[in-house]
C-alpha positions as CSV (number, residue, x, y, z in Angstrom):
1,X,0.0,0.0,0.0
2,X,1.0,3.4,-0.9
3,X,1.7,5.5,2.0
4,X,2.6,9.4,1.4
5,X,4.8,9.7,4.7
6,X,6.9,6.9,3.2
7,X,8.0,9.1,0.5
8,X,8.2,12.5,2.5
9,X,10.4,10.4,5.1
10,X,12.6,9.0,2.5
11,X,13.5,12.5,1.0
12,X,14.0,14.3,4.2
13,X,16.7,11.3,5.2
14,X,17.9,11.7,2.0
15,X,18.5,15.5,2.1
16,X,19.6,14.8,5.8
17,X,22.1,12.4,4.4
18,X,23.6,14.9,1.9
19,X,24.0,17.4,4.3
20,X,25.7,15.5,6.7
21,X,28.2,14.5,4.2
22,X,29.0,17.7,2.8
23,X,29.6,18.6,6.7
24,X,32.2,15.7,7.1
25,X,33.4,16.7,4.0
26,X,34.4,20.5,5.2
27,X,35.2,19.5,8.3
28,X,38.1,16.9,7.0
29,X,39.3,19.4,5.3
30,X,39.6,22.1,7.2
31,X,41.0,20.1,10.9
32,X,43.5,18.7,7.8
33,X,44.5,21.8,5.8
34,X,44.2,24.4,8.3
35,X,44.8,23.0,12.0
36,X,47.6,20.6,10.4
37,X,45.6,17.9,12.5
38,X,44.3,14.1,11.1
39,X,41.3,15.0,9.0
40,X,39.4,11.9,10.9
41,X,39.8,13.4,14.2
42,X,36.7,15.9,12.7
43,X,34.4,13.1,13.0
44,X,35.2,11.9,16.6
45,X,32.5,13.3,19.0
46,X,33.5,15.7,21.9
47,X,37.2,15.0,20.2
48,X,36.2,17.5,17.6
49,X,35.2,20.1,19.6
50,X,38.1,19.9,22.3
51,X,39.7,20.1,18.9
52,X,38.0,23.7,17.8
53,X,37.4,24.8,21.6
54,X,41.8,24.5,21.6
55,X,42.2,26.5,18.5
56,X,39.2,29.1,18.6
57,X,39.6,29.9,22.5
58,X,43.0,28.1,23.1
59,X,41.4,26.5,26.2
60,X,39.6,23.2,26.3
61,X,37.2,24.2,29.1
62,X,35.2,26.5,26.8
63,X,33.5,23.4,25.1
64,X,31.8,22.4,27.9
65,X,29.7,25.6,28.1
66,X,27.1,24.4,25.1
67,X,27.8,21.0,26.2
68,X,26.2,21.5,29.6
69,X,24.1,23.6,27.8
70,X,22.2,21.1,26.0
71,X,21.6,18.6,28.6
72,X,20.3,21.1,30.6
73,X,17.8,21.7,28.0
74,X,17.4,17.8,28.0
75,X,17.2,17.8,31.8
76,X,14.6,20.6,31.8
77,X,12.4,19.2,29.1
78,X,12.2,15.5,29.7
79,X,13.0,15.2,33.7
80,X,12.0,18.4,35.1
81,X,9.0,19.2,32.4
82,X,9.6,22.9,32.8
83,X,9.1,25.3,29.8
84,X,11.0,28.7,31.7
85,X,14.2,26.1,32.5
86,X,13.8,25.2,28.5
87,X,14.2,28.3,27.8
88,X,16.9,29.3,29.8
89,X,19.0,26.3,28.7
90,X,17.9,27.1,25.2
91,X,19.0,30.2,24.9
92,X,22.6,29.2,26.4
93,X,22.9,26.8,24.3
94,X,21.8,28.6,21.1
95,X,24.4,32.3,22.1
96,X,27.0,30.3,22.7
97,X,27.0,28.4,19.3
98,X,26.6,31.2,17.6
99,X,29.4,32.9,19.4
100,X,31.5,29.7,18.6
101,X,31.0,29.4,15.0
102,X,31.2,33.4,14.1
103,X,34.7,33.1,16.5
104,X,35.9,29.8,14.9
105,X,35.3,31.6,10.9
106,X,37.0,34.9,12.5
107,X,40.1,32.5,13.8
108,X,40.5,31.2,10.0
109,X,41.0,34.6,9.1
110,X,37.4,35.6,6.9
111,X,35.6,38.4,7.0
112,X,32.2,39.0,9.2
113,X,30.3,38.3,6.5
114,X,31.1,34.7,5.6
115,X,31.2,34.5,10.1
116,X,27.5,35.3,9.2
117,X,27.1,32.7,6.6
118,X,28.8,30.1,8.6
119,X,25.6,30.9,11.5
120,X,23.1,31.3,9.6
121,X,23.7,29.0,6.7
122,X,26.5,26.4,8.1
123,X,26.7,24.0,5.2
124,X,27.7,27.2,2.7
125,X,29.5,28.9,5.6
126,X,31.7,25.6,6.0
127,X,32.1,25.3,2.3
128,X,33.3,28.7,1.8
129,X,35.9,28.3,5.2
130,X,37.0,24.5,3.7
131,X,37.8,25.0,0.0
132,X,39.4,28.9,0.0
133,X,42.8,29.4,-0.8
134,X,42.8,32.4,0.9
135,X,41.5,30.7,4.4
136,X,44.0,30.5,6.9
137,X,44.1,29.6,10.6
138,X,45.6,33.2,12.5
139,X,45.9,31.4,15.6
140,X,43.2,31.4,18.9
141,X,41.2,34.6,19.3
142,X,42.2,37.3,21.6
143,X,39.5,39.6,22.9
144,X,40.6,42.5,20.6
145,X,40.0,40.7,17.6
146,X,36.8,39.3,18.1
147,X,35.0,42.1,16.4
């Protein structure tokens, strides 16, 4: 029997999928070309970030910030069932990922603009960072360069 979810379900993984490999893609390439690390240390959970927390921040601690983060919004919506903790955690998590990404783009040496692109459109953001010549890593952040 012909069932319309089936198909809607199938394309979404599909698109999913894509995406997902473009992002391992960029990744690879820039932990490889840029950091001068193994590109399969890009794909290693928590690894990756310790990885981009050391050369965005040049601290490790600073990854744990969204991590804790998260399962605080996890906590609050599936333990604690409370909507103003969700929100609290929410918001946390969501200002510092933004601040993460637009300081990781700004550490590989590219302008606000593609920072921008790389929050708001991450797959074209992380194209743009992986596969230009003119990319390269400046070394971590200092507060004076930031904006």
């Amino acid at each position: 029997m012909y069932n319309a979810y089936t198909v809607n379900d199938a394309t979404f993984y599909t698109i999913l999928g894509i995406f997902s490999i473009c992002n391992i893609i960029c990744m690879w390439r820039i932990f490889s070309k840029l950091y001068n690390v193994a590109g399969w240390k890009s794909i290693v959970p928590l690894y990756n970030t310790y990885i981009m927390s050391m050369h965005t921040f040049n601290n490790w601690y600073m990854m744990f910030i969204p991590l804790f983060a998260s399962i605080g919004v996890l906590l609050s919506a599936f333990v604690f069932k409370s909507l103003a903790l969700y929100f609290i955690f929410g918001t946390i998590a969501t200002v510092s990922s933004v601040i993460t990404t637009y300081l990781f783009s700004k550490t590989l040496h590219k302008s606000g603009l593609v920072a921008l692109c790389c929050v708001l459109l991450p797959v074209i953001g992380l194209f743009i960072l992986a596969f230009s010549d003119n990319s390269k890593y400046t070394g971590p952040i200092s507060s004076g360069d930031a904006a």
